[in-house]
Amino acid sequence: MSDPKKLAIKDFVYELPDERIAKFPLPERDQSKLLFYKSGTINDQTFTDLPELLPANTLLVFNDTKVVQARLLFQKETGGIVEIFCLEPVKPHTEVQLAMQQTSSCTWKCLVGNNKRWKSGKLYLYFEGGVITAEREAHQDGHFLINFAWEPANLTFAEVLERCGKLPLPPYLNRDLTPADCTRYQTIYANQEGAVAAPTAGLHFTDKVLATIKAKGITTAYLTLHVGAGTFKPVKADVMEAHEMHAEQLYLTREFIVQLLAQVERNKPVIPVGTTSMRSLESLYWLGVKVFQQPDLSQDQLHITQWFAYETIYLPTPAEALTALLNYMANYKTDHLHASTQIIIAPGYSFRICSGLVTNFHQPESTLLLLVSALIGENWRKVYQHAMANNYRFLSYGDSSLLLP
C-alpha cells in the first residue's frame, strides 16, 4: 500500500486547456455527457442514462447543502469597492447552521479583496429596507475577522446575505455572475444554507432523473456537508504530508445513519453523489471508530483529523462503527450529529462505506483528483485521457462520470 503522506502532487497532473473548462452550464442540466467507468472499461453515455447504469439495490447519497450569497460588495464613500467573502463563522457561533440564524450581529472569518483601499473604520452596504456594516477585528493567516452588524436587527444573517450578497462562483470561471447562475449553481435539492461552493456533481440532477431513479428501485438519502472555499485550495506542497486539508462541517440525522447501517448490513452498494458526499460517508465511519473506542467522547470532539484514517490501528467493521454512533447519539439523547472533518482520501486509503462515485472532472494537482485515484487507482489517467480526447467539459459546470471500481 502506498503511503499517502509521501505522495508527490506532481504525479497527479494532466494538461487542462482553458477552453476545456465549462464556463457556463448547458441549457438542460441532465443533458451533460456521462463517462461510465466500470472495472477498467469506459463507455460514453448521457446523464439521463445514470438510473440504468447504477448497480441494483444502490443507496445513492446526496449532499443537500445550499450555496449562500457569501460575497458582499461594500462601497467606500470615495466610490471604491471592497469585496468581503464570508468563509466561516467565528462568533457567537462556529456552527454554520446556527450562525445562519443569528440576528443583529456576528463575526466571520473572511477574505477581503482590495483590502488596501480599506484604511480604517466601518464599511456600509445598503439594501432594500436595511443596512449592514463591516468592521475589521483582526488579521490572521491571510484572513480577516470581520464584525458584521445590521438593521433591521431581527433579520437573520441568512436573510441579510439573501438580500445583499452575491453568489460566489468558482475562481477559475473568471467571469461575472449572470442571473442564470443563481439557479444553476445550486442543486435542485439544495436545502441547508451554509456552503460557499456548490457540490457540483449534483448539478446534473433533474426531477425527471430523480423520478427515474425512484422508479428503478434505487433508494436515495441526504446528508449535509457545507462546502468551504478550501475545496479550491491549491496543493502547494511537494508532498501531501506538508499540505493542510481544509475542515468542513458535517450534519447527519439518526434516520440517515439507520438507513446507511441497513444498507451496510445487507452488503449493498453505497454510491455518493460528489466528493463532498464521499468525504462525509467515509468520515462517518471514522467518527464511529472514535466513539467505538471512546464512548464518553464529548460532542465538540467529533472531529476527524487529516491523517486519522491512516494512523488508527484497531478497526471495527462498518456496521460496528455505525452502531457505535447510534448508541452515542442515544446516550446524548440527540437525533442530529454535528461534526467536522479534515479527512484526506488519497491513494493508500481503504474505503469503508463507498463502493462507487458520481463526480465531475477535477483540476490537475488537486486533492479531489487524489480522491478519484484512491477509488480507481492509476486508471484515473485513462479516464481523464478519454474525457479529453472525447470532448468532455471539465470542472464545476462540466460533464459527469460514474466511477465503479
Short mmCIF file of C-alpha atoms in Angstrom, two decimals:
data_model
loop_
_atom_site.label_atom_id
_atom_site.label_comp_id
_atom_site.label_asym_id
_atom_site.label_seq_id
_atom_site.Cartn_x
_atom_site.Cartn_y
_atom_site.Cartn_z
CA MET A 1 0.00 0.00 0.00
CA SER A 2 1.38 3.43 -0.89
CA ASP A 3 1.92 5.94 1.91
CA PRO A 4 -0.37 8.91 1.15
CA LYS A 5 1.86 11.23 3.19
CA LYS A 6 4.68 10.64 0.72
CA LEU A 7 2.60 11.21 -2.42
CA ALA A 8 4.03 13.88 -4.74
CA ILE A 9 1.32 16.13 -6.15
CA LYS A 10 3.29 16.48 -9.41
CA ASP A 11 2.30 12.86 -10.14
CA PHE A 12 -1.33 13.99 -10.44
CA VAL A 13 -1.02 16.44 -13.27
CA TYR A 14 -2.63 16.49 -16.71
CA GLU A 15 -2.94 19.18 -19.35
CA LEU A 16 -6.18 21.17 -18.97
CA PRO A 17 -6.51 23.88 -21.65
CA ASP A 18 -8.68 26.82 -20.61
CA GLU A 19 -11.12 26.15 -23.46
CA ARG A 20 -11.98 22.76 -21.93
CA ILE A 21 -13.23 24.37 -18.70
CA ALA A 22 -17.02 24.73 -18.92
CA LYS A 23 -17.58 28.45 -18.34
CA PHE A 24 -21.39 28.21 -18.47
CA PRO A 25 -23.89 25.44 -17.74
CA LEU A 26 -25.63 23.60 -20.58
CA PRO A 27 -29.22 24.70 -21.36
CA GLU A 28 -30.55 21.49 -19.73
CA ARG A 29 -29.00 20.09 -16.55
CA ASP A 30 -29.39 16.42 -17.43
CA GLN A 31 -28.03 16.64 -21.00
CA SER A 32 -24.41 16.54 -19.85
CA LYS A 33 -22.22 13.71 -21.04
CA LEU A 34 -21.68 10.87 -18.58
CA LEU A 35 -18.44 8.92 -18.68
CA PHE A 36 -19.22 5.44 -17.36
CA TYR A 37 -16.18 3.67 -15.92
CA LYS A 38 -16.57 0.12 -14.63
CA SER A 39 -13.68 -2.17 -13.71
CA GLY A 40 -11.33 -0.63 -16.26
CA THR A 41 -13.86 -0.27 -19.11
CA ILE A 42 -15.09 3.14 -20.32
CA ASN A 43 -18.33 3.96 -22.15
CA ASP A 44 -19.76 7.30 -23.26
CA GLN A 45 -23.31 7.96 -22.11
CA THR A 46 -25.66 10.85 -21.34
CA PHE A 47 -26.52 11.81 -17.77
CA THR A 48 -30.14 10.68 -18.28
CA ASP A 49 -28.70 7.13 -18.58
CA LEU A 50 -27.50 7.18 -14.97
CA PRO A 51 -30.51 5.30 -13.46
CA GLU A 52 -29.88 2.39 -15.87
CA LEU A 53 -26.17 2.24 -15.02
CA LEU A 54 -26.37 2.26 -11.22
CA PRO A 55 -25.96 -1.20 -9.65
CA ALA A 56 -29.15 -2.84 -8.37
CA ASN A 57 -30.12 -2.02 -4.77
CA THR A 58 -27.85 1.01 -4.64
CA LEU A 59 -28.24 3.64 -1.92
CA LEU A 60 -27.49 6.93 -3.69
CA VAL A 61 -26.36 9.61 -1.23
CA PHE A 62 -26.72 13.35 -1.93
CA ASN A 63 -25.31 16.43 -0.20
CA ASP A 64 -28.21 18.87 0.28
CA THR A 65 -26.11 21.88 1.27
CA LYS A 66 -27.17 25.20 -0.25
CA VAL A 67 -24.73 27.83 -1.51
CA VAL A 68 -25.17 31.14 0.29
CA GLN A 69 -24.61 34.52 -1.34
CA ALA A 70 -21.36 34.93 0.57
CA ARG A 71 -19.80 37.78 -1.46
CA LEU A 72 -20.57 41.23 -0.09
CA LEU A 73 -19.56 44.29 -2.13
CA PHE A 74 -19.16 47.28 0.18
CA GLN A 75 -18.76 50.71 -1.40
CA LYS A 76 -16.50 53.28 0.26
CA GLU A 77 -17.50 56.93 0.45
CA THR A 78 -14.88 57.61 -2.23
CA GLY A 79 -16.65 55.14 -4.53
CA GLY A 80 -14.12 52.30 -4.36
CA ILE A 81 -15.40 48.74 -3.89
CA VAL A 82 -14.16 46.44 -1.14
CA GLU A 83 -15.26 42.83 -1.54
CA ILE A 84 -15.74 40.70 1.58
CA PHE A 85 -16.09 36.96 1.08
CA CYS A 86 -17.53 35.15 4.12
CA LEU A 87 -15.71 31.86 4.73
CA GLU A 88 -16.79 30.52 8.11
CA PRO A 89 -18.43 31.77 11.32
CA VAL A 90 -16.37 32.59 14.42
CA LYS A 91 -18.80 34.03 16.98
CA PRO A 92 -21.24 33.87 18.65
CA HIS A 93 -21.49 30.50 16.84
CA THR A 94 -18.89 28.46 14.97
CA GLU A 95 -21.60 26.06 13.78
CA VAL A 96 -22.73 27.14 10.30
CA GLN A 97 -26.42 26.28 10.70
CA LEU A 98 -26.69 28.30 13.94
CA ALA A 99 -24.61 31.16 12.50
CA MET A 100 -27.01 31.48 9.57
CA GLN A 101 -29.91 32.03 12.01
CA GLN A 102 -28.01 34.66 14.04
CA THR A 103 -29.72 38.05 14.30
CA SER A 104 -28.34 41.56 14.86
CA SER A 105 -24.56 40.91 14.59
CA CYS A 106 -21.88 38.24 14.14
CA THR A 107 -18.19 37.70 13.37
CA TRP A 108 -16.90 35.68 10.42
CA LYS A 109 -13.53 34.70 9.04
CA CYS A 110 -13.39 36.38 5.62
CA LEU A 111 -11.25 37.08 2.59
CA VAL A 112 -11.06 40.78 1.72
CA GLY A 113 -10.48 41.96 -1.84
CA ASN A 114 -8.96 45.41 -2.34
CA ASN A 115 -8.09 45.44 1.36
CA LYS A 116 -5.53 48.23 0.84
CA ARG A 117 -8.40 50.56 -0.09
CA TRP A 118 -9.91 49.99 3.35
CA LYS A 119 -7.81 52.26 5.55
CA SER A 120 -9.90 52.16 8.73
CA GLY A 121 -13.39 52.43 10.22
CA LYS A 122 -16.63 50.82 9.16
CA LEU A 123 -17.90 49.99 5.70
CA TYR A 124 -21.61 50.24 4.85
CA LEU A 125 -23.74 48.25 2.42
CA TYR A 126 -27.32 49.38 1.94
CA PHE A 127 -30.03 47.01 0.74
CA GLU A 128 -33.77 47.31 0.36
CA GLY A 129 -35.12 48.08 3.81
CA GLY A 130 -31.82 47.89 5.66
CA VAL A 131 -28.06 48.26 6.02
CA ILE A 132 -25.13 46.05 7.05
CA THR A 133 -21.82 47.36 8.40
CA ALA A 134 -18.42 45.65 8.40
CA GLU A 135 -15.54 46.33 10.77
CA ARG A 136 -12.14 44.59 10.85
CA GLU A 137 -11.24 42.95 14.14
CA ALA A 138 -8.04 41.04 13.37
CA HIS A 139 -5.82 39.69 10.59
CA GLN A 140 -4.64 36.07 10.69
CA ASP A 141 -3.12 33.69 8.12
CA GLY A 142 -4.30 35.69 5.11
CA HIS A 143 -7.83 36.03 6.50
CA PHE A 144 -9.60 38.77 8.40
CA LEU A 145 -12.03 38.51 11.27
CA ILE A 146 -14.89 40.81 10.30
CA ASN A 147 -17.58 42.03 12.69
CA PHE A 148 -20.92 42.48 10.93
CA ALA A 149 -23.92 44.33 12.34
CA TRP A 150 -27.19 45.07 10.56
CA GLU A 151 -30.56 46.72 10.67
CA PRO A 152 -33.33 45.63 10.92
CA ALA A 153 -31.73 43.62 13.74
CA ASN A 154 -34.43 40.92 13.64
CA LEU A 155 -33.24 39.70 10.21
CA THR A 156 -31.16 36.51 10.27
CA PHE A 157 -27.69 36.56 8.71
CA ALA A 158 -29.05 34.19 6.04
CA GLU A 159 -31.76 36.74 5.18
CA VAL A 160 -29.20 39.55 5.03
CA LEU A 161 -26.97 37.58 2.64
CA GLU A 162 -30.02 36.72 0.54
CA ARG A 163 -30.87 40.42 0.20
CA CYS A 164 -27.47 41.94 -0.47
CA GLY A 165 -24.92 39.19 -1.14
CA LYS A 166 -23.75 37.69 -4.42
CA LEU A 167 -23.24 34.03 -5.25
CA PRO A 168 -19.53 33.06 -5.17
CA LEU A 169 -18.67 31.42 -8.49
CA PRO A 170 -15.51 29.27 -8.67
CA PRO A 171 -12.46 31.49 -9.30
CA TYR A 172 -11.42 29.55 -12.42
CA LEU A 173 -14.60 30.56 -14.28
CA ASN A 174 -13.05 34.02 -14.39
CA ARG A 175 -16.29 35.80 -15.31
CA ASP A 176 -19.06 37.87 -13.78
CA LEU A 177 -22.16 36.35 -12.24
CA THR A 178 -25.20 36.04 -14.55
CA PRO A 179 -28.85 35.77 -13.44
CA ALA A 180 -28.86 32.11 -14.61
CA ASP A 181 -26.07 31.23 -12.14
CA CYS A 182 -28.37 31.97 -9.20
CA THR A 183 -30.39 28.85 -10.02
CA ARG A 184 -27.89 26.78 -12.00
CA TYR A 185 -25.12 26.95 -9.38
CA GLN A 186 -27.48 25.25 -6.91
CA THR A 187 -28.64 21.65 -6.95
CA ILE A 188 -32.42 21.27 -7.28
CA TYR A 189 -32.48 19.61 -3.84
CA ALA A 190 -30.34 22.24 -2.06
CA ASN A 191 -31.91 22.73 1.35
CA GLN A 192 -29.44 23.58 4.15
CA GLU A 193 -27.84 27.03 3.83
CA GLY A 194 -24.14 27.30 4.54
CA ALA A 195 -21.88 26.34 1.61
CA VAL A 196 -19.67 28.82 -0.24
CA ALA A 197 -19.23 26.41 -3.19
CA ALA A 198 -21.72 24.03 -4.76
CA PRO A 199 -21.47 20.23 -4.54
CA THR A 200 -21.23 20.28 -8.31
CA ALA A 201 -21.73 16.57 -9.05
CA GLY A 202 -25.36 17.15 -8.11
CA LEU A 203 -25.93 19.98 -10.60
CA HIS A 204 -26.88 17.46 -13.33
CA PHE A 205 -29.88 16.02 -11.50
CA THR A 206 -33.40 16.98 -12.57
CA ASP A 207 -36.80 15.99 -11.20
CA LYS A 208 -37.14 13.67 -14.19
CA VAL A 209 -33.84 11.86 -13.46
CA LEU A 210 -34.73 11.57 -9.77
CA ALA A 211 -38.16 10.12 -10.68
CA THR A 212 -36.50 7.54 -12.96
CA ILE A 213 -34.06 6.62 -10.19
CA LYS A 214 -37.00 6.05 -7.83
CA ALA A 215 -38.86 4.00 -10.45
CA LYS A 216 -35.76 1.79 -10.82
CA GLY A 217 -35.93 0.95 -7.13
CA ILE A 218 -32.78 2.93 -6.29
CA THR A 219 -33.02 4.35 -2.76
CA THR A 220 -31.85 7.91 -2.05
CA ALA A 221 -30.65 9.62 1.13
CA TYR A 222 -29.45 13.11 2.06
CA LEU A 223 -26.69 14.37 4.33
CA THR A 224 -25.25 17.87 4.72
CA LEU A 225 -21.63 18.87 4.33
CA HIS A 226 -21.16 22.61 3.96
CA VAL A 227 -18.57 23.01 1.19
CA GLY A 228 -15.89 25.53 2.14
CA ALA A 229 -13.68 27.70 -0.06
CA GLY A 230 -10.88 25.29 0.84
CA THR A 231 -12.27 22.97 -1.84
CA PHE A 232 -10.44 25.25 -4.33
CA LYS A 233 -7.29 25.43 -2.20
CA PRO A 234 -4.35 24.50 -4.43
CA VAL A 235 -1.81 21.97 -3.21
CA LYS A 236 1.41 23.98 -2.96
CA ALA A 237 3.43 21.42 -1.00
CA ASP A 238 5.65 18.98 -2.89
CA VAL A 239 4.40 16.04 -0.82
CA MET A 240 0.97 15.64 0.76
CA GLU A 241 2.37 15.40 4.30
CA ALA A 242 3.06 19.15 4.10
CA HIS A 243 -0.43 20.06 2.80
CA GLU A 244 -3.05 21.03 5.36
CA MET A 245 -6.55 19.92 4.39
CA HIS A 246 -9.43 22.32 4.98
CA ALA A 247 -12.03 21.40 7.58
CA GLU A 248 -15.71 21.24 6.66
CA GLN A 249 -18.82 20.97 8.82
CA LEU A 250 -20.98 17.87 8.59
CA TYR A 251 -24.58 17.29 9.73
CA LEU A 252 -26.32 13.92 9.86
CA THR A 253 -29.59 12.64 11.24
CA ARG A 254 -30.25 9.43 13.18
CA GLU A 255 -32.65 8.45 10.39
CA PHE A 256 -29.84 8.71 7.81
CA ILE A 257 -27.42 6.59 9.86
CA VAL A 258 -30.11 3.93 10.43
CA GLN A 259 -30.73 3.83 6.67
CA LEU A 260 -27.00 3.59 5.95
CA LEU A 261 -26.49 0.85 8.56
CA ALA A 262 -29.25 -1.27 6.99
CA GLN A 263 -27.55 -0.92 3.59
CA VAL A 264 -24.14 -1.85 5.01
CA GLU A 265 -25.52 -4.86 6.88
CA ARG A 266 -27.08 -6.16 3.64
CA ASN A 267 -23.74 -5.59 1.88
CA LYS A 268 -25.44 -3.49 -0.81
CA PRO A 269 -23.75 -0.65 -2.77
CA VAL A 270 -23.48 2.87 -1.31
CA ILE A 271 -22.70 5.42 -4.02
CA PRO A 272 -22.18 9.08 -3.12
CA VAL A 273 -23.04 11.91 -5.49
CA GLY A 274 -19.91 14.04 -5.38
CA THR A 275 -16.65 14.14 -3.50
CA THR A 276 -18.25 16.01 -0.57
CA SER A 277 -20.77 13.20 -0.05
CA MET A 278 -17.93 10.67 -0.28
CA ARG A 279 -15.83 12.56 2.30
CA SER A 280 -18.89 12.72 4.55
CA LEU A 281 -19.67 8.99 4.31
CA GLU A 282 -16.11 7.90 4.92
CA SER A 283 -15.75 10.41 7.77
CA LEU A 284 -18.89 8.94 9.29
CA TYR A 285 -17.13 5.58 9.56
CA TRP A 286 -14.13 7.17 11.29
CA LEU A 287 -16.41 9.10 13.67
CA GLY A 288 -17.92 5.71 14.53
CA VAL A 289 -14.42 4.36 15.17
CA LYS A 290 -13.72 7.25 17.55
CA VAL A 291 -16.87 6.74 19.63
CA PHE A 292 -16.42 2.95 19.47
CA GLN A 293 -13.06 3.47 21.17
CA GLN A 294 -14.17 6.37 23.41
CA PRO A 295 -17.92 6.17 24.13
CA ASP A 296 -17.69 9.15 26.51
CA LEU A 297 -16.20 11.47 23.86
CA SER A 298 -17.73 14.95 24.13
CA GLN A 299 -19.75 16.25 21.19
CA ASP A 300 -17.25 19.03 20.48
CA GLN A 301 -14.56 16.36 19.96
CA LEU A 302 -16.39 14.89 16.96
CA HIS A 303 -13.67 15.84 14.51
CA ILE A 304 -11.70 13.72 12.03
CA THR A 305 -8.17 14.99 11.51
CA GLN A 306 -6.41 14.77 8.17
CA TRP A 307 -4.45 11.56 8.81
CA PHE A 308 -6.66 9.84 11.41
CA ALA A 309 -7.77 7.17 8.92
CA TYR A 310 -4.16 6.14 8.28
CA GLU A 311 -2.96 6.16 11.87
CA THR A 312 -5.70 4.13 13.58
CA ILE A 313 -4.79 0.51 14.24
CA TYR A 314 -7.87 -1.24 15.64
CA LEU A 315 -10.68 -1.09 13.10
CA PRO A 316 -14.26 -2.17 13.84
CA THR A 317 -16.45 -3.22 10.91
CA PRO A 318 -18.54 -0.50 9.22
CA ALA A 319 -21.66 -1.94 10.89
CA GLU A 320 -19.98 -1.83 14.32
CA ALA A 321 -18.82 1.75 13.75
CA LEU A 322 -22.28 2.95 12.65
CA THR A 323 -23.93 1.11 15.55
CA ALA A 324 -21.49 2.80 17.95
CA LEU A 325 -22.56 6.17 16.53
CA LEU A 326 -26.24 5.37 17.04
CA ASN A 327 -25.52 4.30 20.64
CA TYR A 328 -23.54 7.51 21.17
CA MET A 329 -26.46 9.60 19.89
CA ALA A 330 -28.87 7.67 22.14
CA ASN A 331 -26.62 8.38 25.15
CA TYR A 332 -26.66 12.10 24.31
CA LYS A 333 -30.41 11.94 23.58
CA THR A 334 -29.97 13.60 20.19
CA ASP A 335 -31.33 12.82 16.70
CA HIS A 336 -28.74 15.01 14.98
CA LEU A 337 -24.98 14.71 14.72
CA HIS A 338 -22.78 17.75 14.07
CA ALA A 339 -19.12 17.04 13.36
CA SER A 340 -16.23 18.35 11.29
CA THR A 341 -13.79 16.58 9.01
CA GLN A 342 -10.37 17.24 7.53
CA ILE A 343 -10.09 13.75 6.06
CA ILE A 344 -7.83 13.35 3.06
CA ILE A 345 -8.76 10.49 0.74
CA ALA A 346 -5.73 9.62 -1.36
CA PRO A 347 -4.10 6.53 -2.89
CA GLY A 348 -3.42 4.16 0.00
CA TYR A 349 -6.86 4.80 1.52
CA SER A 350 -9.18 1.80 2.06
CA PHE A 351 -12.84 2.65 1.51
CA ARG A 352 -15.14 1.56 4.34
CA ILE A 353 -18.57 2.70 3.14
CA CYS A 354 -18.48 3.81 -0.52
CA SER A 355 -18.43 1.46 -3.49
CA GLY A 356 -18.52 3.96 -6.37
CA LEU A 357 -18.85 7.67 -7.13
CA VAL A 358 -20.79 10.12 -9.31
CA THR A 359 -18.49 13.08 -9.92
CA ASN A 360 -17.38 15.78 -12.37
CA PHE A 361 -13.84 16.18 -13.73
CA HIS A 362 -11.42 17.86 -11.35
CA GLN A 363 -8.46 20.21 -11.58
CA PRO A 364 -4.94 18.87 -12.06
CA GLU A 365 -2.84 18.61 -8.88
CA SER A 366 -5.93 18.78 -6.64
CA THR A 367 -6.94 16.77 -3.57
CA LEU A 368 -10.13 15.85 -5.48
CA LEU A 369 -8.04 14.12 -8.13
CA LEU A 370 -6.26 12.24 -5.34
CA LEU A 371 -9.67 11.05 -4.14
CA VAL A 372 -10.57 9.75 -7.63
CA SER A 373 -7.22 7.98 -7.81
CA ALA A 374 -7.84 6.40 -4.38
CA LEU A 375 -11.02 4.90 -5.83
CA ILE A 376 -9.92 3.69 -9.28
CA GLY A 377 -6.13 3.70 -8.99
CA GLU A 378 -3.87 4.62 -11.90
CA ASN A 379 -6.86 4.25 -14.24
CA TRP A 380 -7.69 7.86 -13.37
CA ARG A 381 -5.25 8.74 -16.18
CA LYS A 382 -7.12 6.54 -18.64
CA VAL A 383 -10.43 8.17 -17.62
CA TYR A 384 -9.10 11.72 -17.96
CA GLN A 385 -7.32 10.99 -21.27
CA HIS A 386 -10.58 9.56 -22.62
CA ALA A 387 -12.53 12.59 -21.42
CA MET A 388 -10.01 14.95 -23.01
CA ALA A 389 -9.99 13.02 -26.30
CA ASN A 390 -13.79 12.86 -26.47
CA ASN A 391 -14.62 16.50 -25.85
CA TYR A 392 -15.91 16.27 -22.29
CA ARG A 393 -16.38 19.57 -20.47
CA PHE A 394 -14.40 20.00 -17.23
CA LEU A 395 -14.88 21.33 -13.67
CA SER A 396 -17.96 22.74 -11.91
CA TYR A 397 -20.26 23.33 -14.88
CA GLY A 398 -18.73 20.43 -16.83
CA ASP A 399 -19.78 16.89 -17.62
CA SER A 400 -20.20 13.97 -15.25
CA SER A 401 -18.87 10.49 -14.62
CA LEU A 402 -19.99 7.33 -12.83
CA LEU A 403 -16.96 5.50 -11.47
CA LEU A 404 -17.38 1.89 -10.36
CA PRO A 405 -14.03 0.27 -9.45
#
